[in-house]
PDB file of C-alpha atoms in Angstrom:
ATOM      1  CA  MET A   3     122.321  -8.529 131.915  1.00  0.00           C
ATOM      2  CA  SER A   4     124.956 -11.286 131.889  1.00  0.00           C
ATOM      3  CA  ASP A   5     127.537 -12.480 129.394  1.00  0.00           C
ATOM      4  CA  GLY A   6     125.142 -15.241 128.447  1.00  0.00           C
ATOM      5  CA  THR A   7     124.637 -18.878 129.320  1.00  0.00           C
ATOM      6  CA  LEU A   8     123.514 -22.144 127.767  1.00  0.00           C
ATOM      7  CA  PRO A   9     119.884 -23.269 127.511  1.00  0.00           C
ATOM      8  CA  THR A  10     118.280 -25.519 130.088  1.00  0.00           C
ATOM      9  CA  PHE A  11     115.448 -26.403 127.695  1.00  0.00           C
ATOM     10  CA  ILE A  12     114.887 -26.463 123.927  1.00  0.00           C
ATOM     11  CA  LEU A  13     111.614 -26.343 122.023  1.00  0.00           C
ATOM     12  CA  ILE A  14     112.576 -28.662 119.158  1.00  0.00           C
ATOM     13  CA  GLY A  15     109.444 -28.170 117.011  1.00  0.00           C
ATOM     14  CA  ALA A  16     107.402 -29.081 115.211  1.00  0.00           C
ATOM     15  CA  MET A  17     107.040 -26.370 112.598  1.00  0.00           C
ATOM     16  CA  LYS A  18     103.487 -24.970 112.190  1.00  0.00           C
ATOM     17  CA  CYS A  19     102.384 -26.293 115.581  1.00  0.00           C
ATOM     18  CA  GLY A  20     102.443 -23.041 117.551  1.00  0.00           C
ATOM     19  CA  THR A  21     106.115 -22.782 118.499  1.00  0.00           C
ATOM     20  CA  THR A  22     106.095 -18.996 118.063  1.00  0.00           C
ATOM     21  CA  SER A  23     103.181 -18.671 120.477  1.00  0.00           C
ATOM     22  CA  LEU A  24     104.735 -21.013 123.042  1.00  0.00           C
ATOM     23  CA  HIS A  25     108.069 -19.196 122.756  1.00  0.00           C
ATOM     24  CA  ARG A  26     106.260 -15.918 123.538  1.00  0.00           C
ATOM     25  CA  TYR A  27     104.363 -17.461 126.468  1.00  0.00           C
ATOM     26  CA  LEU A  28     107.600 -18.820 127.917  1.00  0.00           C
ATOM     27  CA  GLY A  29     109.270 -15.447 127.478  1.00  0.00           C
ATOM     28  CA  ALA A  30     106.437 -13.771 129.393  1.00  0.00           C
ATOM     29  CA  HIS A  31     107.237 -15.861 132.482  1.00  0.00           C
ATOM     30  CA  PRO A  32     109.425 -13.800 134.843  1.00  0.00           C
ATOM     31  CA  GLN A  33     111.644 -16.788 135.659  1.00  0.00           C
ATOM     32  CA  VAL A  34     112.281 -17.757 132.038  1.00  0.00           C
ATOM     33  CA  CYS A  35     114.694 -16.281 129.487  1.00  0.00           C
ATOM     34  CA  VAL A  36     114.046 -17.198 125.850  1.00  0.00           C
ATOM     35  CA  SER A  37     116.563 -16.723 123.091  1.00  0.00           C
ATOM     36  CA  ASP A  38     116.875 -13.770 120.778  1.00  0.00           C
ATOM     37  CA  PRO A  39     116.623 -14.786 117.976  1.00  0.00           C
ATOM     38  CA  LYS A  40     113.847 -17.308 118.548  1.00  0.00           C
ATOM     39  CA  GLU A  41     115.429 -19.869 116.204  1.00  0.00           C
ATOM     40  CA  PRO A  42     119.226 -19.830 116.596  1.00  0.00           C
ATOM     41  CA  ASP A  43     119.514 -23.126 114.644  1.00  0.00           C
ATOM     42  CA  PHE A  44     122.773 -23.593 116.522  1.00  0.00           C
ATOM     43  CA  PHE A  45     122.871 -27.381 116.254  1.00  0.00           C
ATOM     44  CA  LEU A  46     122.433 -27.560 112.482  1.00  0.00           C
ATOM     45  CA  ARG A  47     125.501 -28.595 110.548  1.00  0.00           C
ATOM     46  CA  ARG A  48     125.215 -25.457 108.400  1.00  0.00           C
ATOM     47  CA  ASN A  49     125.576 -23.197 111.460  1.00  0.00           C
ATOM     48  CA  GLU A  50     128.961 -21.466 111.537  1.00  0.00           C
ATOM     49  CA  LYS A  51     128.460 -19.305 114.622  1.00  0.00           C
ATOM     50  CA  GLY A  52     130.437 -20.198 117.713  1.00  0.00           C
ATOM     51  CA  LEU A  53     129.587 -21.053 121.287  1.00  0.00           C
ATOM     52  CA  ALA A  54     130.136 -17.484 122.495  1.00  0.00           C
ATOM     53  CA  TRP A  55     127.484 -16.275 120.019  1.00  0.00           C
ATOM     54  CA  TYR A  56     125.065 -18.965 121.198  1.00  0.00           C
ATOM     55  CA  LYS A  57     125.492 -17.980 124.844  1.00  0.00           C
ATOM     56  CA  GLN A  58     124.797 -14.358 123.930  1.00  0.00           C
ATOM     57  CA  CYS A  59     121.306 -15.444 122.866  1.00  0.00           C
ATOM     58  CA  PHE A  60     120.482 -15.954 126.582  1.00  0.00           C
ATOM     59  CA  ARG A  61     121.549 -12.833 128.441  1.00  0.00           C
ATOM     60  CA  GLU A  62     118.660 -12.067 130.792  1.00  0.00           C
ATOM     61  CA  SER A  63     118.719 -13.201 134.413  1.00  0.00           C
ATOM     62  CA  ALA A  64     116.429 -16.221 134.878  1.00  0.00           C
ATOM     63  CA  GLN A  65     115.999 -19.702 136.341  1.00  0.00           C
ATOM     64  CA  ALA A  66     115.321 -21.410 133.013  1.00  0.00           C
ATOM     65  CA  PHE A  67     116.753 -20.598 129.582  1.00  0.00           C
ATOM     66  CA  GLY A  68     115.461 -21.859 126.268  1.00  0.00           C
ATOM     67  CA  GLU A  69     115.248 -21.539 122.507  1.00  0.00           C
ATOM     68  CA  ALA A  70     112.884 -22.774 119.783  1.00  0.00           C
ATOM     69  CA  SER A  71     114.357 -24.010 116.491  1.00  0.00           C
ATOM     70  CA  THR A  72     111.866 -26.007 114.438  1.00  0.00           C
ATOM     71  CA  ASN A  73     114.581 -27.261 112.065  1.00  0.00           C
ATOM     72  CA  TYR A  74     115.732 -29.525 114.895  1.00  0.00           C
ATOM     73  CA  THR A  75     112.923 -31.968 114.032  1.00  0.00           C
ATOM     74  CA  LYS A  76     113.336 -32.101 110.264  1.00  0.00           C
ATOM     75  CA  TYR A  77     115.333 -35.311 109.992  1.00  0.00           C
ATOM     76  CA  PRO A  78     116.716 -36.451 107.552  1.00  0.00           C
ATOM     77  CA  ALA A  79     116.928 -32.982 105.958  1.00  0.00           C
ATOM     78  CA  PHE A  80     119.071 -31.995 108.956  1.00  0.00           C
ATOM     79  CA  ARG A  81     121.078 -34.873 110.359  1.00  0.00           C
ATOM     80  CA  GLY A  82     123.069 -35.223 113.567  1.00  0.00           C
ATOM     81  CA  VAL A  83     121.170 -32.595 115.567  1.00  0.00           C
ATOM     82  CA  PRO A  84     120.454 -34.747 118.665  1.00  0.00           C
ATOM     83  CA  GLU A  85     124.066 -35.981 118.771  1.00  0.00           C
ATOM     84  CA  ARG A  86     125.513 -32.471 118.644  1.00  0.00           C
ATOM     85  CA  MET A  87     122.955 -31.235 121.151  1.00  0.00           C
ATOM     86  CA  HIS A  88     123.693 -34.035 123.607  1.00  0.00           C
ATOM     87  CA  ARG A  89     127.446 -33.479 123.439  1.00  0.00           C
ATOM     88  CA  LEU A  90     126.973 -29.889 124.599  1.00  0.00           C
ATOM     89  CA  LEU A  91     123.772 -30.188 126.635  1.00  0.00           C
ATOM     90  CA  PRO A  92     123.458 -33.708 128.084  1.00  0.00           C
ATOM     91  CA  ASP A  93     120.891 -32.614 130.699  1.00  0.00           C
ATOM     92  CA  VAL A  94     118.740 -30.245 128.640  1.00  0.00           C
ATOM     93  CA  LYS A  95     114.953 -30.648 128.750  1.00  0.00           C
ATOM     94  CA  LEU A  96     113.097 -30.982 125.449  1.00  0.00           C
ATOM     95  CA  LEU A  97     109.667 -29.629 124.531  1.00  0.00           C
ATOM     96  CA  TYR A  98     107.996 -31.022 121.406  1.00  0.00           C
ATOM     97  CA  LEU A  99     104.793 -29.456 120.101  1.00  0.00           C
ATOM     98  CA  VAL A 100     102.699 -31.703 117.863  1.00  0.00           C
ATOM     99  CA  ARG A 101      99.492 -31.169 115.886  1.00  0.00           C
ATOM    100  CA  ASP A 102      97.221 -33.253 113.677  1.00  0.00           C
ATOM    101  CA  PRO A 103      99.948 -34.457 111.294  1.00  0.00           C
ATOM    102  CA  ILE A 104      97.961 -33.965 108.096  1.00  0.00           C
ATOM    103  CA  GLU A 105      96.839 -30.472 109.118  1.00  0.00           C
ATOM    104  CA  ARG A 106     100.439 -29.617 110.046  1.00  0.00           C
ATOM    105  CA  ALA A 107     101.782 -30.810 106.707  1.00  0.00           C
ATOM    106  CA  VAL A 108      99.193 -28.819 104.736  1.00  0.00           C
ATOM    107  CA  SER A 109      99.949 -25.715 106.818  1.00  0.00           C
ATOM    108  CA  HIS A 110     103.690 -26.239 106.213  1.00  0.00           C
ATOM    109  CA  TYR A 111     103.009 -26.427 102.468  1.00  0.00           C
ATOM    110  CA  ALA A 112     100.863 -23.247 102.567  1.00  0.00           C
ATOM    111  CA  HIS A 113     103.641 -21.461 104.484  1.00  0.00           C
ATOM    112  CA  ASN A 114     106.204 -22.315 101.799  1.00  0.00           C
ATOM    113  CA  ARG A 115     103.795 -21.461  99.017  1.00  0.00           C
ATOM    114  CA  VAL A 116     103.163 -17.963 100.390  1.00  0.00           C
ATOM    115  CA  ALA A 117     106.895 -17.453 100.969  1.00  0.00           C
ATOM    116  CA  GLY A 118     107.582 -18.273  97.320  1.00  0.00           C
ATOM    117  CA  ARG A 119     109.517 -21.453  98.142  1.00  0.00           C
ATOM    118  CA  GLU A 120     106.954 -23.870  96.687  1.00  0.00           C
ATOM    119  CA  SER A 121     105.561 -23.978  93.138  1.00  0.00           C
ATOM    120  CA  GLN A 122     103.961 -27.432  93.031  1.00  0.00           C
ATOM    121  CA  SER A 123     100.334 -28.150  93.840  1.00  0.00           C
ATOM    122  CA  VAL A 124      99.745 -29.632  97.290  1.00  0.00           C
ATOM    123  CA  ASP A 125      99.036 -33.071  95.767  1.00  0.00           C
ATOM    124  CA  GLU A 126     102.283 -32.953  93.797  1.00  0.00           C
ATOM    125  CA  ALA A 127     104.236 -31.809  96.863  1.00  0.00           C
ATOM    126  CA  PHE A 128     102.919 -34.781  98.871  1.00  0.00           C
ATOM    127  CA  ARG A 129     103.988 -37.379  96.265  1.00  0.00           C
ATOM    128  CA  PRO A 130     105.558 -39.793  96.761  1.00  0.00           C
ATOM    129  CA  VAL A 131     104.450 -39.897 100.378  1.00  0.00           C
ATOM    130  CA  ASP A 132     107.693 -41.452 101.598  1.00  0.00           C
ATOM    131  CA  GLY A 133     109.741 -38.751  99.856  1.00  0.00           C
ATOM    132  CA  SER A 134     107.824 -35.641 100.885  1.00  0.00           C
ATOM    133  CA  HIS A 135     109.677 -33.500 103.440  1.00  0.00           C
ATOM    134  CA  TYR A 136     106.296 -32.118 104.547  1.00  0.00           C
ATOM    135  CA  LEU A 137     105.204 -35.600 105.608  1.00  0.00           C
ATOM    136  CA  GLN A 138     108.584 -36.525 107.093  1.00  0.00           C
ATOM    137  CA  THR A 139     108.268 -33.553 109.449  1.00  0.00           C
ATOM    138  CA  SER A 140     104.794 -34.797 110.456  1.00  0.00           C
ATOM    139  CA  ARG A 141     106.158 -38.208 111.491  1.00  0.00           C
ATOM    140  CA  TYR A 142     106.462 -37.167 115.116  1.00  0.00           C
ATOM    141  CA  HIS A 143     107.451 -40.535 116.576  1.00  0.00           C
ATOM    142  CA  PHE A 144     110.096 -40.937 113.892  1.00  0.00           C
ATOM    143  CA  GLN A 145     111.485 -37.471 114.652  1.00  0.00           C
ATOM    144  CA  LEU A 146     111.347 -37.952 118.415  1.00  0.00           C
ATOM    145  CA  SER A 147     113.040 -41.335 118.227  1.00  0.00           C
ATOM    146  CA  GLN A 148     116.208 -39.597 117.022  1.00  0.00           C
ATOM    147  CA  TYR A 149     116.345 -37.792 120.387  1.00  0.00           C
ATOM    148  CA  LEU A 150     115.374 -40.772 122.513  1.00  0.00           C
ATOM    149  CA  GLU A 151     118.596 -42.457 121.431  1.00  0.00           C
ATOM    150  CA  HIS A 152     120.391 -39.776 123.463  1.00  0.00           C
ATOM    151  CA  TYR A 153     117.927 -38.470 126.074  1.00  0.00           C
ATOM    152  CA  PRO A 154     115.741 -40.386 128.539  1.00  0.00           C
ATOM    153  CA  GLY A 155     111.987 -40.066 128.102  1.00  0.00           C
ATOM    154  CA  GLU A 156     111.560 -38.163 131.362  1.00  0.00           C
ATOM    155  CA  ARG A 157     113.498 -35.241 129.866  1.00  0.00           C
ATOM    156  CA  VAL A 158     110.991 -34.891 127.014  1.00  0.00           C
ATOM    157  CA  LEU A 159     107.543 -33.285 127.187  1.00  0.00           C
ATOM    158  CA  VAL A 160     105.245 -33.786 124.195  1.00  0.00           C
ATOM    159  CA  ILE A 161     102.608 -31.049 123.982  1.00  0.00           C
ATOM    160  CA  GLU A 162      99.450 -31.222 121.894  1.00  0.00           C
ATOM    161  CA  SER A 163      99.069 -27.993 119.920  1.00  0.00           C
ATOM    162  CA  GLU A 164      95.284 -28.272 119.923  1.00  0.00           C
ATOM    163  CA  ARG A 165      95.268 -28.381 123.726  1.00  0.00           C
ATOM    164  CA  LEU A 166      97.577 -25.375 123.909  1.00  0.00           C
ATOM    165  CA  ARG A 167      94.939 -23.397 122.035  1.00  0.00           C
ATOM    166  CA  ALA A 168      91.865 -24.803 123.781  1.00  0.00           C
ATOM    167  CA  ASP A 169      93.139 -25.181 127.369  1.00  0.00           C
ATOM    168  CA  ARG A 170      96.131 -22.856 127.431  1.00  0.00           C
ATOM    169  CA  LYS A 171      96.369 -22.171 131.157  1.00  0.00           C
ATOM    170  CA  SER A 172      96.377 -25.844 132.044  1.00  0.00           C
ATOM    171  CA  VAL A 173      98.966 -26.698 129.400  1.00  0.00           C
ATOM    172  CA  LEU A 174     101.218 -23.813 130.427  1.00  0.00           C
ATOM    173  CA  ARG A 175     101.081 -24.917 134.056  1.00  0.00           C
ATOM    174  CA  GLU A 176     102.223 -28.364 132.911  1.00  0.00           C
ATOM    175  CA  VAL A 177     105.034 -26.849 130.848  1.00  0.00           C
ATOM    176  CA  PHE A 178     106.190 -24.515 133.622  1.00  0.00           C
ATOM    177  CA  SER A 179     106.201 -27.361 136.145  1.00  0.00           C
ATOM    178  CA  PHE A 180     108.270 -29.485 133.767  1.00  0.00           C
ATOM    179  CA  LEU A 181     110.793 -26.654 133.444  1.00  0.00           C
ATOM    180  CA  GLY A 182     111.003 -26.128 137.206  1.00  0.00           C
ATOM    181  CA  VAL A 183     109.577 -22.597 137.327  1.00  0.00           C
ATOM    182  CA  ASP A 184     106.487 -21.257 139.100  1.00  0.00           C
ATOM    183  CA  PRO A 185     103.467 -22.910 137.394  1.00  0.00           C
ATOM    184  CA  ALA A 186     100.966 -20.414 138.839  1.00  0.00           C
ATOM    185  CA  VAL A 187     102.287 -17.350 136.982  1.00  0.00           C
ATOM    186  CA  GLU A 188      99.773 -15.563 134.763  1.00  0.00           C
ATOM    187  CA  ALA A 189     100.423 -12.892 132.110  1.00  0.00           C
ATOM    188  CA  SER A 190      98.382 -11.015 129.517  1.00  0.00           C
ATOM    189  CA  ALA A 191     100.635 -12.472 126.806  1.00  0.00           C
ATOM    190  CA  PHE A 192      99.088 -15.889 127.493  1.00  0.00           C
ATOM    191  CA  GLU A 193      95.850 -14.674 125.888  1.00  0.00           C
ATOM    192  CA  GLU A 194      97.404 -14.004 122.468  1.00  0.00           C
ATOM    193  CA  GLU A 195      98.162 -16.234 119.483  1.00  0.00           C
ATOM    194  CA  TYR A 196     101.035 -15.496 117.158  1.00  0.00           C
ATOM    195  CA  HIS A 197     101.790 -16.296 113.510  1.00  0.00           C
ATOM    196  CA  THR A 198      98.435 -17.926 112.733  1.00  0.00           C
ATOM    197  CA  THR A 199      97.841 -19.090 109.165  1.00  0.00           C
ATOM    198  CA  SER A 200      95.906 -15.972 108.231  1.00  0.00           C
ATOM    199  CA  GLY A 201      97.795 -12.720 107.974  1.00  0.00           C
ATOM    200  CA  LYS A 202     101.123 -14.096 106.778  1.00  0.00           C
ATOM    201  CA  LEU A 203     103.686 -11.759 105.294  1.00  0.00           C
ATOM    202  CA  LYS A 204     103.374 -11.470 101.535  1.00  0.00           C
ATOM    203  CA  PRO A 205     105.811 -13.455  99.330  1.00  0.00           C
ATOM    204  CA  GLY A 206     109.304 -12.011  99.440  1.00  0.00           C
ATOM    205  CA  VAL A 207     108.768  -9.794 102.498  1.00  0.00           C
ATOM    206  CA  SER A 208     109.612 -12.491 105.038  1.00  0.00           C
ATOM    207  CA  THR A 209     112.605 -13.632 102.983  1.00  0.00           C
ATOM    208  CA  PHE A 210     113.851 -10.033 102.702  1.00  0.00           C
ATOM    209  CA  LEU A 211     113.581  -9.424 106.460  1.00  0.00           C
ATOM    210  CA  GLN A 212     115.163 -12.713 107.492  1.00  0.00           C
ATOM    211  CA  GLU A 213     117.725 -13.502 104.795  1.00  0.00           C
ATOM    212  CA  THR A 214     119.210 -10.186 103.596  1.00  0.00           C
ATOM    213  CA  GLN A 215     121.668  -8.043 105.527  1.00  0.00           C
ATOM    214  CA  PHE A 216     119.581  -4.902 105.168  1.00  0.00           C
ATOM    215  CA  GLY A 217     116.392  -6.735 106.123  1.00  0.00           C
ATOM    216  CA  GLN A 218     118.063  -8.173 109.220  1.00  0.00           C
ATOM    217  CA  PHE A 219     119.326  -4.683 110.081  1.00  0.00           C
ATOM    218  CA  LEU A 220     115.801  -3.233 109.809  1.00  0.00           C
ATOM    219  CA  THR A 221     114.408  -6.076 111.922  1.00  0.00           C
ATOM    220  CA  SER A 222     117.079  -5.524 114.594  1.00  0.00           C
ATOM    221  CA  VAL A 223     116.490  -1.761 114.695  1.00  0.00           C
ATOM    222  CA  GLY A 224     112.721  -2.261 114.859  1.00  0.00           C
ATOM    223  CA  LYS A 225     113.046  -4.646 117.813  1.00  0.00           C
ATOM    224  CA  ALA A 226     115.334  -2.237 119.623  1.00  0.00           C
ATOM    225  CA  LEU A 227     113.291   0.922 119.076  1.00  0.00           C
ATOM    226  CA  LEU A 228     109.640  -0.051 118.630  1.00  0.00           C
ATOM    227  CA  PRO A 229     107.169  -1.857 120.888  1.00  0.00           C
ATOM    228  CA  GLN A 230     105.966  -5.201 119.548  1.00  0.00           C
ATOM    229  CA  ALA A 231     102.392  -3.968 119.010  1.00  0.00           C
ATOM    230  CA  LEU A 232     103.636  -1.059 116.886  1.00  0.00           C
ATOM    231  CA  ARG A 233     105.896  -3.354 114.854  1.00  0.00           C
ATOM    232  CA  GLU A 234     102.958  -5.663 114.168  1.00  0.00           C
ATOM    233  CA  ARG A 235     100.800  -2.757 112.999  1.00  0.00           C
ATOM    234  CA  GLY A 236     103.565  -1.593 110.685  1.00  0.00           C
ATOM    235  CA  LEU A 237     103.916  -5.053 109.146  1.00  0.00           C
ATOM    236  CA  SER A 238     100.153  -5.460 108.714  1.00  0.00           C
ATOM    237  CA  VAL A 239     100.279  -3.626 105.374  1.00  0.00           C
ATOM    238  CA  PHE A 240     102.498  -6.432 104.042  1.00  0.00           C
ATOM    239  CA  ARG A 241     100.244  -9.256 105.211  1.00  0.00           C
ATOM    240  CA  SER A 242      97.762 -11.253 103.185  1.00  0.00           C
ATOM    241  CA  ASP A 243      95.296 -14.021 103.965  1.00  0.00           C
ATOM    242  CA  VAL A 244      96.439 -17.528 103.084  1.00  0.00           C
ATOM    243  CA  LYS A 245      94.064 -19.640 101.013  1.00  0.00           C
ATOM    244  CA  ARG A 246      94.124 -23.089 102.576  1.00  0.00           C
ATOM    245  CA  PRO A 247      94.820 -25.784  99.957  1.00  0.00           C
ATOM    246  CA  SER A 248      92.763 -28.980  99.832  1.00  0.00           C
ATOM    247  CA  LEU A 249      94.119 -32.464  99.317  1.00  0.00           C
ATOM    248  CA  SER A 250      92.418 -34.701  96.784  1.00  0.00           C
ATOM    249  CA  GLU A 251      90.713 -37.745  98.292  1.00  0.00           C
ATOM    250  CA  SER A 252      93.249 -40.112  96.711  1.00  0.00           C
ATOM    251  CA  THR A 253      96.221 -38.161  98.093  1.00  0.00           C
ATOM    252  CA  ARG A 254      94.606 -37.870 101.518  1.00  0.00           C
ATOM    253  CA  ALA A 255      94.081 -41.636 101.613  1.00  0.00           C
ATOM    254  CA  ARG A 256      97.742 -42.272 100.758  1.00  0.00           C
ATOM    255  CA  VAL A 257      98.874 -39.748 103.372  1.00  0.00           C
ATOM    256  CA  ARG A 258      96.676 -41.325 106.053  1.00  0.00           C
ATOM    257  CA  ALA A 259      98.047 -44.779 105.293  1.00  0.00           C
ATOM    258  CA  HIS A 260     101.609 -43.447 105.405  1.00  0.00           C
ATOM    259  CA  LEU A 261     101.253 -41.626 108.736  1.00  0.00           C
ATOM    260  CA  GLN A 262      98.942 -43.950 110.678  1.00  0.00           C
ATOM    261  CA  ASN A 263     101.600 -46.261 112.104  1.00  0.00           C
ATOM    262  CA  ASP A 264     103.714 -43.326 113.272  1.00  0.00           C
ATOM    263  CA  VAL A 265     100.698 -41.830 115.077  1.00  0.00           C
ATOM    264  CA  ASP A 266      99.958 -45.193 116.710  1.00  0.00           C
ATOM    265  CA  GLN A 267     103.566 -45.381 117.923  1.00  0.00           C
ATOM    266  CA  LEU A 268     103.387 -41.828 119.282  1.00  0.00           C
ATOM    267  CA  ARG A 269     100.232 -42.659 121.222  1.00  0.00           C
ATOM    268  CA  ALA A 270     101.870 -45.766 122.681  1.00  0.00           C
ATOM    269  CA  LEU A 271     105.022 -43.831 123.610  1.00  0.00           C
ATOM    270  CA  THR A 272     103.323 -40.846 125.264  1.00  0.00           C
ATOM    271  CA  GLY A 273     100.113 -42.387 126.597  1.00  0.00           C
ATOM    272  CA  LYS A 274      98.258 -39.441 125.041  1.00  0.00           C
ATOM    273  CA  GLU A 275      95.116 -39.974 122.965  1.00  0.00           C
ATOM    274  CA  PHE A 276      95.319 -37.031 120.547  1.00  0.00           C
ATOM    275  CA  SER A 277      91.598 -37.570 120.209  1.00  0.00           C
ATOM    276  CA  GLY A 278      90.964 -34.563 117.994  1.00  0.00           C
ATOM    277  CA  TRP A 279      93.279 -35.766 115.235  1.00  0.00           C
ATOM    278  CA  SER A 280      92.017 -37.041 111.886  1.00  0.00           C
ATOM    279  CA  LEU A 281      93.917 -40.332 112.184  1.00  0.00           C
TER     280      LEU A 281
END
């Protein structure tokens, strides 16, 4: 153990693209230390915790240190994140997970609905298209451009979520190489997926565990005393399947028209095809 350090890489999002899984895969690499908690949200304006606290999130001995806060790519809901990040970490490497933008937005909506933070229908929540925070988060080029004003492109790796699921070993080798750690490492954790759409915590349970003092205490004690597999089995009683909402054809058409140019710009920027996407 050390007194902590600062991250050498940050997984900046996007929400509902597999950041929890990638965070776990990175943490299973013997040369990588990932933060505890997973999402420190240190660079959000609302964060009041100091630099000493942030360093304490990275206490294990390692060659690469990183965190994964999906709120970092929710501009303009959270402004100034890249500027604050660059002032402290001018040489940090950035990982950005992306997924079919319409599928991501619908999954984001379903997540909030199950958590009790959304009462509108999915069509209502996506109108107007230029005012929906679900769709703003799915504008990957727009989100990434905020960072490219401060970081050169070679310090950013855009990762296709669909490839992470379908060709995980190859993608992880690419990620590990980018981070400067051994790309040939293999671990049993690489075979698992975490926080998939089915089996989400029931409304109120997640909020209780994450946002109340007693819930945070229980979570901390559970992490300290119980193996992960046992914790997951204990939480299974509070999980429920998520019914996937469907967009009306008219809303889907408006969403496609709104997002298409951003996807085209992302393809041009990265040179990636994202061939499995719906637009």
